[in-house]
Coordinates of C-alpha atoms (C1' of nucleotides) in Angstrom, one line a residue:
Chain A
X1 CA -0.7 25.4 -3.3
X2 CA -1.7 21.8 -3.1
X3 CA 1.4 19.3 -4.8
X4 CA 1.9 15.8 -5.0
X5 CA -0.3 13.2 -6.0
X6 CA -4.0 13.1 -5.1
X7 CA -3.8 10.5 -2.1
X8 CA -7.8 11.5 -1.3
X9 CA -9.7 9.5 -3.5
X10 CA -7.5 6.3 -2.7
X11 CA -7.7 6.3 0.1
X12 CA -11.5 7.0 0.6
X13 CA -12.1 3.8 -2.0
X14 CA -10.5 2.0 1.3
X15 CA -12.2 3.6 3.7
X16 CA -15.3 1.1 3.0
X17 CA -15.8 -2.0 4.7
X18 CA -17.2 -3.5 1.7
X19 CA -14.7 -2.1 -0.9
X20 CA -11.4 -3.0 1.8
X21 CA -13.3 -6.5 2.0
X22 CA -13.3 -6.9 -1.8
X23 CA -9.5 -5.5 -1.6
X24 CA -8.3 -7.7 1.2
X25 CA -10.0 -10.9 -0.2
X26 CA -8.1 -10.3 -3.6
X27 CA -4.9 -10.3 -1.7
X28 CA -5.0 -13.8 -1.6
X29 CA -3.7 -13.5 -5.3
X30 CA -6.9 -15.1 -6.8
X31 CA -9.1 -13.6 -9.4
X32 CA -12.6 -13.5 -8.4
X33 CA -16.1 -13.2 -10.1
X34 CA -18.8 -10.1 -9.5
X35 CA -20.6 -12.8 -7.0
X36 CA -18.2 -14.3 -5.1
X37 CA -17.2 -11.0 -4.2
X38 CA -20.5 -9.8 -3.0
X39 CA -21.0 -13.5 -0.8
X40 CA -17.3 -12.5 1.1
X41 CA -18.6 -8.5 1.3
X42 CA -21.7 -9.5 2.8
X43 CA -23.9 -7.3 -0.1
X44 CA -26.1 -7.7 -2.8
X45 CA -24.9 -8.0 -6.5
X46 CA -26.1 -4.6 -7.3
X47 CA -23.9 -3.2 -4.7
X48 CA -20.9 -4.9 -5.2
X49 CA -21.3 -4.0 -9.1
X50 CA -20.9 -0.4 -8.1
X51 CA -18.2 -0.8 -5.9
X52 CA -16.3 -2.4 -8.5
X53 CA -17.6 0.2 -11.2
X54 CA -15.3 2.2 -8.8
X55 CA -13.0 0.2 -7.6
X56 CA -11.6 -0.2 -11.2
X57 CA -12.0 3.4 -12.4
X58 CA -9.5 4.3 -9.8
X59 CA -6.9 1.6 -11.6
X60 CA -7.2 -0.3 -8.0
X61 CA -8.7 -3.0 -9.6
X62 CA -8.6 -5.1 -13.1
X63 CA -11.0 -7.0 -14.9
X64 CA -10.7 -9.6 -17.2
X65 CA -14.3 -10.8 -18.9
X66 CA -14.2 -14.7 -19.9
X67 CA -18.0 -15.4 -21.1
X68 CA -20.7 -14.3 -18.7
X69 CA -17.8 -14.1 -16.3
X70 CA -16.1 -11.2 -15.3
X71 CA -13.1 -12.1 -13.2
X72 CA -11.5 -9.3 -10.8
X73 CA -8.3 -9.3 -9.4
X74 CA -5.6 -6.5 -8.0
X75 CA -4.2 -4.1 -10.6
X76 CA -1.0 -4.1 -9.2
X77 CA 1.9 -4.7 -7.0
X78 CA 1.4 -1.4 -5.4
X79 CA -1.9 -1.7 -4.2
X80 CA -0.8 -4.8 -2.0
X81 CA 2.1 -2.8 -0.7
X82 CA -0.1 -0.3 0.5
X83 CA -2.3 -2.6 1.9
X84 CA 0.5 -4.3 3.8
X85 CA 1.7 -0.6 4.7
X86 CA -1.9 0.3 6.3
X87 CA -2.1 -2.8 8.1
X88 CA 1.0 -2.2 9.4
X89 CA -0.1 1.4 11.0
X90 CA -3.2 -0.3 11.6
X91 CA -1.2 -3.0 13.8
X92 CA 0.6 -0.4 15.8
X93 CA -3.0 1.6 16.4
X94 CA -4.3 -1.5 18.5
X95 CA -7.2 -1.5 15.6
X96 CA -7.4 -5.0 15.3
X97 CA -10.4 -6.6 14.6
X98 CA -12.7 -7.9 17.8
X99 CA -12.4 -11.6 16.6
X100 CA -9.0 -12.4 17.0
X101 CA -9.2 -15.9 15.9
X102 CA -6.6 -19.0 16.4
X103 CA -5.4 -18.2 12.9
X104 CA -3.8 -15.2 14.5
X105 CA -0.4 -16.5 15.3
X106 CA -0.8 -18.9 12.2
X107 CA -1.3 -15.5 10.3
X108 CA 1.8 -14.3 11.5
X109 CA 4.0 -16.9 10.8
X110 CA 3.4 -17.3 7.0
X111 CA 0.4 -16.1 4.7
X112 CA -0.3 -15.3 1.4
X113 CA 0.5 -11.9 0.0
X114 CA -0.7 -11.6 -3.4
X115 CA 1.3 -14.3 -5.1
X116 CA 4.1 -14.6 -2.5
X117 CA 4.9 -15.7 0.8
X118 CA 4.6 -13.1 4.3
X119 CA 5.2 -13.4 7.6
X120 CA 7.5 -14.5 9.9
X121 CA 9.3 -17.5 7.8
X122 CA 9.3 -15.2 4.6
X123 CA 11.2 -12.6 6.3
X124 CA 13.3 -15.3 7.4
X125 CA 14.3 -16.4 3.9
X126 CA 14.4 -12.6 2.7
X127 CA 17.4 -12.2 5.1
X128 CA 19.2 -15.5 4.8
X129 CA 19.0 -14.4 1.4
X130 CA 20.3 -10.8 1.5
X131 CA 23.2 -12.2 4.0
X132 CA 24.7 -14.0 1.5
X133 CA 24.8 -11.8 -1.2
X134 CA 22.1 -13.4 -3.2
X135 CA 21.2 -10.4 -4.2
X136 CA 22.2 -6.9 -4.9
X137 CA 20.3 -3.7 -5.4
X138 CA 19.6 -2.5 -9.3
X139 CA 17.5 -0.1 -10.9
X140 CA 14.6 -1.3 -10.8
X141 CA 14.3 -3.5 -7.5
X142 CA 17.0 -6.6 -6.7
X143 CA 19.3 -8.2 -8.9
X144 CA 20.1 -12.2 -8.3
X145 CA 23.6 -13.1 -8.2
X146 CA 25.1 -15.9 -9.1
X147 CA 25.2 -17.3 -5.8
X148 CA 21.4 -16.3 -5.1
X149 CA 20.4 -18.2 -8.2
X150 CA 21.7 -21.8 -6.6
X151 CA 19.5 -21.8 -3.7
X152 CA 16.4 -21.2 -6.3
X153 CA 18.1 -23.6 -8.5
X154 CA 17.9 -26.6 -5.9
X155 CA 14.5 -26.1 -4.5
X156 CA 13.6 -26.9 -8.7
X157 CA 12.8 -23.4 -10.0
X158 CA 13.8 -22.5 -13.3
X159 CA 15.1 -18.6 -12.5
X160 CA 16.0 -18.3 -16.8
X161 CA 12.4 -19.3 -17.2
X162 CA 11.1 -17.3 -14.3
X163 CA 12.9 -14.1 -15.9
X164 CA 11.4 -14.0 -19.2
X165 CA 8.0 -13.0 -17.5
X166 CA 7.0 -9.5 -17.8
X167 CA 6.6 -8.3 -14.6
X168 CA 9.2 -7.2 -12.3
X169 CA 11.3 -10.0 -11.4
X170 CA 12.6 -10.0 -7.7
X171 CA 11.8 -7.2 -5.8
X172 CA 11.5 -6.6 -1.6
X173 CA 8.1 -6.0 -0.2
X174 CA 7.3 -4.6 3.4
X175 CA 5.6 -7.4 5.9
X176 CA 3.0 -5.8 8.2
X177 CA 3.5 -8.2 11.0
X178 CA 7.5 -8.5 11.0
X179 CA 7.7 -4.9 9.9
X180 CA 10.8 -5.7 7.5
X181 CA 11.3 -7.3 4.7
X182 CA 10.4 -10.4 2.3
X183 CA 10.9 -11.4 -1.2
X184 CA 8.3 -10.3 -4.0
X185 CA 8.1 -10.1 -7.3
X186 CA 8.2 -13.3 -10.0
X187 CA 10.8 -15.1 -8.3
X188 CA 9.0 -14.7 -5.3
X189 CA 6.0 -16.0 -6.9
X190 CA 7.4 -18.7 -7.8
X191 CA 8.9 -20.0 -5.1
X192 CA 5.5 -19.8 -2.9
X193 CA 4.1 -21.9 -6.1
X194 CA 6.8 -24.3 -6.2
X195 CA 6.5 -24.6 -2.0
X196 CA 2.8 -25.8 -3.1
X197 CA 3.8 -28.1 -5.5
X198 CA 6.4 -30.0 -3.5
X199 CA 3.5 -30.4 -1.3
X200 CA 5.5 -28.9 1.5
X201 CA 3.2 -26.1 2.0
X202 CA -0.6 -25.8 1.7
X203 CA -2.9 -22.8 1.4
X204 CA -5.5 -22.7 4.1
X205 CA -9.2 -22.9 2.3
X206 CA -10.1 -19.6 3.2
X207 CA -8.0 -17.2 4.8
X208 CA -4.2 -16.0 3.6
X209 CA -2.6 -18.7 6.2
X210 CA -0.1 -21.2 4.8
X211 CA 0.2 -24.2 6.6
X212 CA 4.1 -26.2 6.3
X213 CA 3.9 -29.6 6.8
X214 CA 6.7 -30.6 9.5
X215 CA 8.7 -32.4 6.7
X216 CA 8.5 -29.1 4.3
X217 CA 9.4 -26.5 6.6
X218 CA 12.3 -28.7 8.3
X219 CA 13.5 -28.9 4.4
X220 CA 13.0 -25.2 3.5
X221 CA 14.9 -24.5 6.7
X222 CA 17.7 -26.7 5.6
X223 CA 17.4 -25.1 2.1
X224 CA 17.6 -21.7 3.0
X225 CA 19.8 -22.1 6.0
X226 CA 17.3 -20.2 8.3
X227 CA 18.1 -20.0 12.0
X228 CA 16.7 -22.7 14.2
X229 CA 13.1 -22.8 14.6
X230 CA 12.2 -22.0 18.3
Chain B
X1 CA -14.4 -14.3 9.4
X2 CA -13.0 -11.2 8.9
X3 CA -8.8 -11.3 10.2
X4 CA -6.2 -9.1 10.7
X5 CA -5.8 -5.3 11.6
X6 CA -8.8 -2.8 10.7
X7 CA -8.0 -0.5 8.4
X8 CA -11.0 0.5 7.2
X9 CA -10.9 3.1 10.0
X10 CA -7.4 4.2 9.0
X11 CA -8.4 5.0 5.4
X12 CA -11.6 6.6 6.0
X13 CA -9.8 9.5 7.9
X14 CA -7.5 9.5 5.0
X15 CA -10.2 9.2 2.8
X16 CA -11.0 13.0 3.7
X17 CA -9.4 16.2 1.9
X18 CA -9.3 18.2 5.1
X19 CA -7.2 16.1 6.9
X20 CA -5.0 15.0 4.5
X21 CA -3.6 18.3 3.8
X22 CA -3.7 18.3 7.6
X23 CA -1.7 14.8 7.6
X24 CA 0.6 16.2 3.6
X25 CA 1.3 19.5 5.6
X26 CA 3.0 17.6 8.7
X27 CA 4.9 15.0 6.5
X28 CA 7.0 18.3 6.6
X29 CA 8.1 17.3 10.0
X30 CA 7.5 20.5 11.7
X31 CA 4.6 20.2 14.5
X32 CA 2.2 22.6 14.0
X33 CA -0.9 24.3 15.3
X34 CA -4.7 23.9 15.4
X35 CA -4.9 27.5 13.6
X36 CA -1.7 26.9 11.2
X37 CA -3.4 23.9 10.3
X38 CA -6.5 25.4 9.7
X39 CA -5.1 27.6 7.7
X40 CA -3.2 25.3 5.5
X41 CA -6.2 23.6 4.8
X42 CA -8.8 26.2 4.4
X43 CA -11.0 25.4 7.2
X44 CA -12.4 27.0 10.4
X45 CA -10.9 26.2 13.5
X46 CA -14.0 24.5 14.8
X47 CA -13.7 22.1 12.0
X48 CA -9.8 21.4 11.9
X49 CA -10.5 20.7 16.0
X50 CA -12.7 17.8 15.2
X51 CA -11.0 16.7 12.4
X52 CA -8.1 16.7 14.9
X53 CA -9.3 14.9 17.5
X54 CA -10.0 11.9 15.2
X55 CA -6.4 11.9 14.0
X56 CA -5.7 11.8 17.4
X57 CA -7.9 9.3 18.8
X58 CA -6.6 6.6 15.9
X59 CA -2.9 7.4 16.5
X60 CA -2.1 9.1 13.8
X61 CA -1.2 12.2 14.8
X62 CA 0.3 13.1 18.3
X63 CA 0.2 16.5 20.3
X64 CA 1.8 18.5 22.9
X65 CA 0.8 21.5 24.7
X66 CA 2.3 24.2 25.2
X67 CA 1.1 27.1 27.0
X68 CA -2.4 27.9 25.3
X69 CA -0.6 26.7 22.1
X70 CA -1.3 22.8 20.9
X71 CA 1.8 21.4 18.5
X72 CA 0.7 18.6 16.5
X73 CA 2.9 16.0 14.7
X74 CA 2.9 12.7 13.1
X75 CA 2.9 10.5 15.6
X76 CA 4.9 8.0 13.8
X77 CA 7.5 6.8 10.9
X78 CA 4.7 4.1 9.6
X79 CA 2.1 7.0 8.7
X80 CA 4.7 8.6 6.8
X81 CA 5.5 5.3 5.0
X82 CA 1.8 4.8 4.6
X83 CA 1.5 8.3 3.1
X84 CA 4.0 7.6 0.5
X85 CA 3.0 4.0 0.1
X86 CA -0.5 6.2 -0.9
X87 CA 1.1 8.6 -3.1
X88 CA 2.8 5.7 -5.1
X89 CA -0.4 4.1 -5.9
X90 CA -1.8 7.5 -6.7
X91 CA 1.1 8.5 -9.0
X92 CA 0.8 5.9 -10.9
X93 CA -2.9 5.6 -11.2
X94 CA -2.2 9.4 -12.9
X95 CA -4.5 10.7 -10.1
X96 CA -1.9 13.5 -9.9
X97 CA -3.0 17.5 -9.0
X98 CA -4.1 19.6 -11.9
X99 CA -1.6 22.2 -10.9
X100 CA 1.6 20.4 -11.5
X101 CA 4.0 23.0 -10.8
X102 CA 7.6 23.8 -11.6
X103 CA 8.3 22.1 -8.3
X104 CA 7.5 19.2 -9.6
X105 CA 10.6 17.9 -10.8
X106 CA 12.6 19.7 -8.0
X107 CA 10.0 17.1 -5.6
X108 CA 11.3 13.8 -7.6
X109 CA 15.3 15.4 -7.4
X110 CA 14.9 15.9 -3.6
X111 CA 12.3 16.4 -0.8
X112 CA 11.4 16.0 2.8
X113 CA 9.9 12.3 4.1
X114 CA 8.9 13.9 7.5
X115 CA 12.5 14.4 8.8
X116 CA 14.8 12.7 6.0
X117 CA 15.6 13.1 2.5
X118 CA 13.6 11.2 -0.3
X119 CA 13.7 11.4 -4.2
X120 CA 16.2 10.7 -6.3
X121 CA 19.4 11.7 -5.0
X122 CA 17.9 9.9 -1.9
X123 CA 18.0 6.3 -3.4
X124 CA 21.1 7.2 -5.1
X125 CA 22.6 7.3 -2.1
X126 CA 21.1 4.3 0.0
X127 CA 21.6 2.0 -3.2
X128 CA 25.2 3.6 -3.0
X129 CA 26.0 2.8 0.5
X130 CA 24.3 -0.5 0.6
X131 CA 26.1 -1.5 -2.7
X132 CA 29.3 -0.8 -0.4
X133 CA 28.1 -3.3 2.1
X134 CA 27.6 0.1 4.9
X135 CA 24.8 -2.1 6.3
X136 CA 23.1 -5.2 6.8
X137 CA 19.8 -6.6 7.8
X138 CA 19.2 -6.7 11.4
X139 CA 16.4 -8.1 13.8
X140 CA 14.6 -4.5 13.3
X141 CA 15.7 -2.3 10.7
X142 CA 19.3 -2.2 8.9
X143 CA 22.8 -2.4 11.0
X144 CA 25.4 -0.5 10.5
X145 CA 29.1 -2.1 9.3
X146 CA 32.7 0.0 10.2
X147 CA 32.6 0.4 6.6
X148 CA 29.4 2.2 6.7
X149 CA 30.0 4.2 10.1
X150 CA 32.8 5.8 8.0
X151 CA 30.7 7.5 5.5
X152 CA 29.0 9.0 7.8
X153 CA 31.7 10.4 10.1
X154 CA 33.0 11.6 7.1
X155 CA 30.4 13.9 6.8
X156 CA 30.7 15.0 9.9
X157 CA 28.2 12.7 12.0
X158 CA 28.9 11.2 15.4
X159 CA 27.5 7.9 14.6
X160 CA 27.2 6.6 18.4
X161 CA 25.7 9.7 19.3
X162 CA 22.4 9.2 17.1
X163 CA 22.7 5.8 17.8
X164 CA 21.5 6.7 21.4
X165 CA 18.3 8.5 20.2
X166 CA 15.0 6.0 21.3
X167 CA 13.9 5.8 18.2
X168 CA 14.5 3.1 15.0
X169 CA 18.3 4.0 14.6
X170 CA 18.5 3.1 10.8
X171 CA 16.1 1.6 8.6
X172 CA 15.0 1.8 4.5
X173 CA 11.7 3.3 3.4
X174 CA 10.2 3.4 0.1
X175 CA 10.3 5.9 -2.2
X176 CA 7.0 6.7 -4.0
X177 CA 8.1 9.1 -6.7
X178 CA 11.3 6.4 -7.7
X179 CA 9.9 3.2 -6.3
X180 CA 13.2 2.1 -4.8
X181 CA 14.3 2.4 -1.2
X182 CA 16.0 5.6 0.8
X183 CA 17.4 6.1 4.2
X184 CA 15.2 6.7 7.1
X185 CA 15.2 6.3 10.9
X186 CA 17.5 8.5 13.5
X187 CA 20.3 7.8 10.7
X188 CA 18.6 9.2 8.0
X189 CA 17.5 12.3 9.9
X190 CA 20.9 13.4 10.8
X191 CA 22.3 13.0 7.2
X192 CA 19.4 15.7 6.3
X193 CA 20.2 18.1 9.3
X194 CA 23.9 17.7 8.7
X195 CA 23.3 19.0 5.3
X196 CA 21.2 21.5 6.0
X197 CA 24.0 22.7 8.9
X198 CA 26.9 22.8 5.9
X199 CA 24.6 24.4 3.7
X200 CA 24.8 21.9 0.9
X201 CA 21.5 22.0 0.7
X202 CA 18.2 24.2 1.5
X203 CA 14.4 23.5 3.0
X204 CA 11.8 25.3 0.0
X205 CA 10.0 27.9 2.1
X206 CA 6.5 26.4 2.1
X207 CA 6.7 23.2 0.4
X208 CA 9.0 19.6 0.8
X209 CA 11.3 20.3 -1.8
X210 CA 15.1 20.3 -1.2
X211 CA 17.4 22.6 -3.2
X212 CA 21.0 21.5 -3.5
X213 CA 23.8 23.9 -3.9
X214 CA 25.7 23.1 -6.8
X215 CA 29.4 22.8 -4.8
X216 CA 27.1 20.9 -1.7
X217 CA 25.7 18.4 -4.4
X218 CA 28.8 17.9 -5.9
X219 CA 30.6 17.5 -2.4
X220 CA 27.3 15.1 -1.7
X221 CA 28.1 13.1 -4.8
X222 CA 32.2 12.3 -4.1
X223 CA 31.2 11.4 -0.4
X224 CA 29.2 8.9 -1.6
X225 CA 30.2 7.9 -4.7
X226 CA 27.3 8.2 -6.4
X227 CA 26.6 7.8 -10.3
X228 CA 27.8 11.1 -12.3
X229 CA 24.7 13.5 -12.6
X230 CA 23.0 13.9 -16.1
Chain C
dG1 C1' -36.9 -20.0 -28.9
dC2 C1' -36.9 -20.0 -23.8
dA3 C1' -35.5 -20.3 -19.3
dA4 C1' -31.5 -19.6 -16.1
dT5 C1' -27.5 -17.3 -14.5
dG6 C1' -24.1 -13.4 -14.3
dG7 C1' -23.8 -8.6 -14.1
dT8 C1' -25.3 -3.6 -14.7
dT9 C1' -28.3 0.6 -14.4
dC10 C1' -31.8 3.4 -12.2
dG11 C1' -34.4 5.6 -8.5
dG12 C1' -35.5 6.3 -3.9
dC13 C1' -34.5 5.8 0.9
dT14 C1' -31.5 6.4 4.8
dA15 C1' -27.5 7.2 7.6
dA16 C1' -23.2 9.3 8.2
dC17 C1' -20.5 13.2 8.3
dA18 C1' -18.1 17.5 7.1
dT19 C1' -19.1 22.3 7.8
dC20 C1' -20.0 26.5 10.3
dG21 C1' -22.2 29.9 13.8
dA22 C1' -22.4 30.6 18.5
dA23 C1' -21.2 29.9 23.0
dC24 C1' -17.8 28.3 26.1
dC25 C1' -13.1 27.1 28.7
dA26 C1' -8.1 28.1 29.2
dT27 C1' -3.9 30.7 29.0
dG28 C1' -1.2 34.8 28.7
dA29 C1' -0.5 40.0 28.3
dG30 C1' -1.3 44.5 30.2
Chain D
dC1 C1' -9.2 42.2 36.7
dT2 C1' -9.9 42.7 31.8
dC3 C1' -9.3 41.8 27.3
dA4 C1' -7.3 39.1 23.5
dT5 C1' -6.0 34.8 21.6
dG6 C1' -5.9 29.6 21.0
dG7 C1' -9.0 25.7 21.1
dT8 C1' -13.0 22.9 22.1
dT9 C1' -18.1 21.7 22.4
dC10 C1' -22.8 21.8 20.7
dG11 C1' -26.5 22.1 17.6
dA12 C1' -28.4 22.9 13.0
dT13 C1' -27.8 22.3 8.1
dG14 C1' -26.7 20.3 3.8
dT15 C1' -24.4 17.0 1.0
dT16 C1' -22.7 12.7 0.0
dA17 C1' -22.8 8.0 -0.7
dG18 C1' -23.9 3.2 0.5
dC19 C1' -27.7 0.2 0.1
dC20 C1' -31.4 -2.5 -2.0
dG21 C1' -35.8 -3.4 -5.1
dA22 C1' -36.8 -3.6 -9.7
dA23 C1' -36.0 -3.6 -14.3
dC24 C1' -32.8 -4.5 -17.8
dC25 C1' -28.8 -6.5 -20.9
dA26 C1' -25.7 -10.5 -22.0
dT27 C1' -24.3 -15.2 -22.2
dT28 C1' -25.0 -20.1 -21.8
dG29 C1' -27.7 -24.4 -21.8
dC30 C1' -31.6 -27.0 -23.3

DNA sequence: GCAATGGTTCGGCTAACATCGAACCATGAG
DNA sequence: CTCATGGTTCGATGTTAGCCGAACCATTGC
C-alpha cells in the first residue's frame, strides 16, 4: 500500500517552533553548543537536550563532542535544501512572520545559506556563471570548465585545492526568495569565505544577512560580469 | 528576532500521517475526493474533512466543486518540490517504509512528480537536453533555444501551444530518488502526456510508477540521445 | 578534593490535537 | 416530495508530546 520514503517523521521534527528555531539558527553554517541553542529557542537546557536527543536520531542533526562541549551543526546538504524548499512554499502561503523587520529586503538580497551565498546577488552570479559555460551538468551535480575555473581563479581561490575536499564539490541549490538558482557546494563555500576575507562582504552579527561594502560588491559585479545594479 | 517565512505551520500539517497520504496520494496529479481520500488514507470522512480544511486554509491544497462532489488537488508546483525535497532527506536518513516493494526499483526508473516524469530516465533526459544547450536560464525558470524547441517537435509537441498555458512554462526540479535535476513546468507535463498518447509508456494502476514499453523506451532513448541502458 | 559549568535523565503537569459518533446541510436521482 | 449520497460541524474522548523542576553524570579549573 503505502511506498516511498517515510516523509512523516521529518517533517513533524519541523513542525516545532523550538526544533525549526534550532534548525534555522544552524543554517547560518555555524556549529553550536547544547546552550546557545536553548538562549536562541527561548527554552530551558533540559528541553533543548531532548530536542536534540531527537533532532539527531532522525540524522537531521550532527554532533561533534570537544571537552564538556558538545557542538551541533546540520547533518547535511539536504536538510538546508529542504529548508530553503519549505520557506519557499511558506513565502507563497503569505506565512511570513508578523515582524517583518528592515532586514527583510537586506534578507533578500544576499544571506547566508549554510556555508554559501543566497539571495538575490547569488543567483545573479549562478547565472552569469551558467551563461558562459562555466559549468556543465555531471553525474553527480556541476562540472567546472575550463573557462568557469578563471573567474574563481581571479577572485584568489584555489579550485585544485578546493577539490580535494570530500564533499560534493559544485553543485546548484534552490533560493527561496529568487525561486531559482545559486551556487552550492565547496566551491560555493569558498567563494562566500573568500568574499569575507577580501573584506568585501561581512556577515551581519546575528541574522543570515550579508552586508557588501560599496567597493566589494562594485568589484564582484565587475568580476562576475553581473548585470547592472538597479 | 525571529525572520523570514513561517514554516513551522507548514511542517506541522506535514508532520501528520493522515494528511500526508492525503498530500503522497495527490502528488499523483489527479484531484480527488473527500471520500477517495478518506479512503486512501483509512480515515472517516469526518476526519479527512478537517484535515482538509487545514490543507486548505495554508495553501497547500486547492479545491473545486463540482455538483455535490469536492475535487481536491495540489495547489501548486512548490508543494510538490517540497514533497520530494522531504523524501530526499528521508531517503537518505533510511527512514524508508518497511514494505519496500517490487515497485521500488520501477519508482527510481520512472514515476509521476504530480504531472511530469521523475527518476532516472527523467534526469537522463534533462541532463541530455541541457548538455545540448536546448535551454538556458531565464528571469523565472529555464528558456527554451531553437535547438531545444526541436526535440520536442520531434516528438510530436507544438511547442508554442504549451507555451500559452498560465502556468511556469519550463523549469528544473529536483529529483529525490537521483539527486539531480528533471524537467518540470507546462514543458515537462506535455513530454509525459505525449508519451502516454503514443503509448511509449504506461501510468501503474494505483501507484506513481511509470512503465516503459520496451520499443517506446528505446524510441525515447534515440530522440534524446541519451546514454545506452545497462 | 571541591566547586562551577555543560549536558542528560526522570517524573509529573498541561495543552494540543487526531479521531469518531451523531446530527446536520447540500445536491442529485427517482 | 423523498430518499440516498457527499461533506461539514460539534462535542466528547484519549493519546501524544512539549515543558520544566529536580536530581544526576562529566569535564574543567582552582
Amino acid at each position: 500500500m503505502r511506498e516511498g520514503p517515510n516523509i512523516v517523521r521529518i517533517a513533524a521534527l519541523i513542525g516545532d517552533q523550538t526544533r525549526t528555531e534550532v534548525l534555522t539558527a544552524l543554517i547560518g553554517g555555524k556549529a553550536l553548543t547544547a546552550t546557545e541553542l536553548a538562549g536562541v529557542a527561548g527554552v530551558t537546557k533540559q528541553t533543548i537536550s531532548g530536542h536534540l536527543a531527537k533532532l539527531i536520531d532522525a540524522q537531521l542533526v550532527s554532533v561533534e563532542s570537544q571537552g564538556r562541549h558538545r557542538y551541533f551543526r546540520l547533518a547535511d546538504d539536504d536538510v538546508v535544501q529542504l529548508l530553503e524548499s519549505l520557506m519557499g512554499v511558506a513565502h507563497r502561503t503569505g506565512a511570513v512572520r508578523l515582524r517583518s523587520s528592515p532586514r527583510d529586503p537586506a534578507m533578500h538580497k544576499a544571506r547566508v545559506c549554510y556555508d554559501h551565498l543566497a539571495g538575490e546577488l547569488s543567483v545573479q552570479i549562478y547565472e552569469s556563471l551558467l551563461k558562459r559555460d562555466a559549468f556543465v551538468p555531471g553525474k553527480d551535480g556541476l562540472v567546472l570548465t575550463v573557462g568557469g575555473k578563471r573567474f574563481f581563479t581571479r577572485v584568489g581561490i584555489d579550485v585544485e585545492i578546493v577539490r580535494l575536499q570530500r564533499r560534493n564539490f559544485c553543485r546548484a541549490c534552490l533560493d527561496w526568495s529568487e525561486r531559482r538558482h545559486h551556487l552550492a557546494g565547496a566551491l560555493g563555500a569558498a567563494l562566500l569565505e573568500r568574499l569575507m576575507v577580501l573584506d568585501w562582504a561581512k556577515r551581519d552579527r546575528d541574522s543570515r544577512v550579508v552586508n557588501f561594502s560599496r567597493a566589494g560588491e562594485q568589484a564582484l559585479r565587475e568580476l562576475f560580469r553581473l548585470p547592472v545594479a538597479r
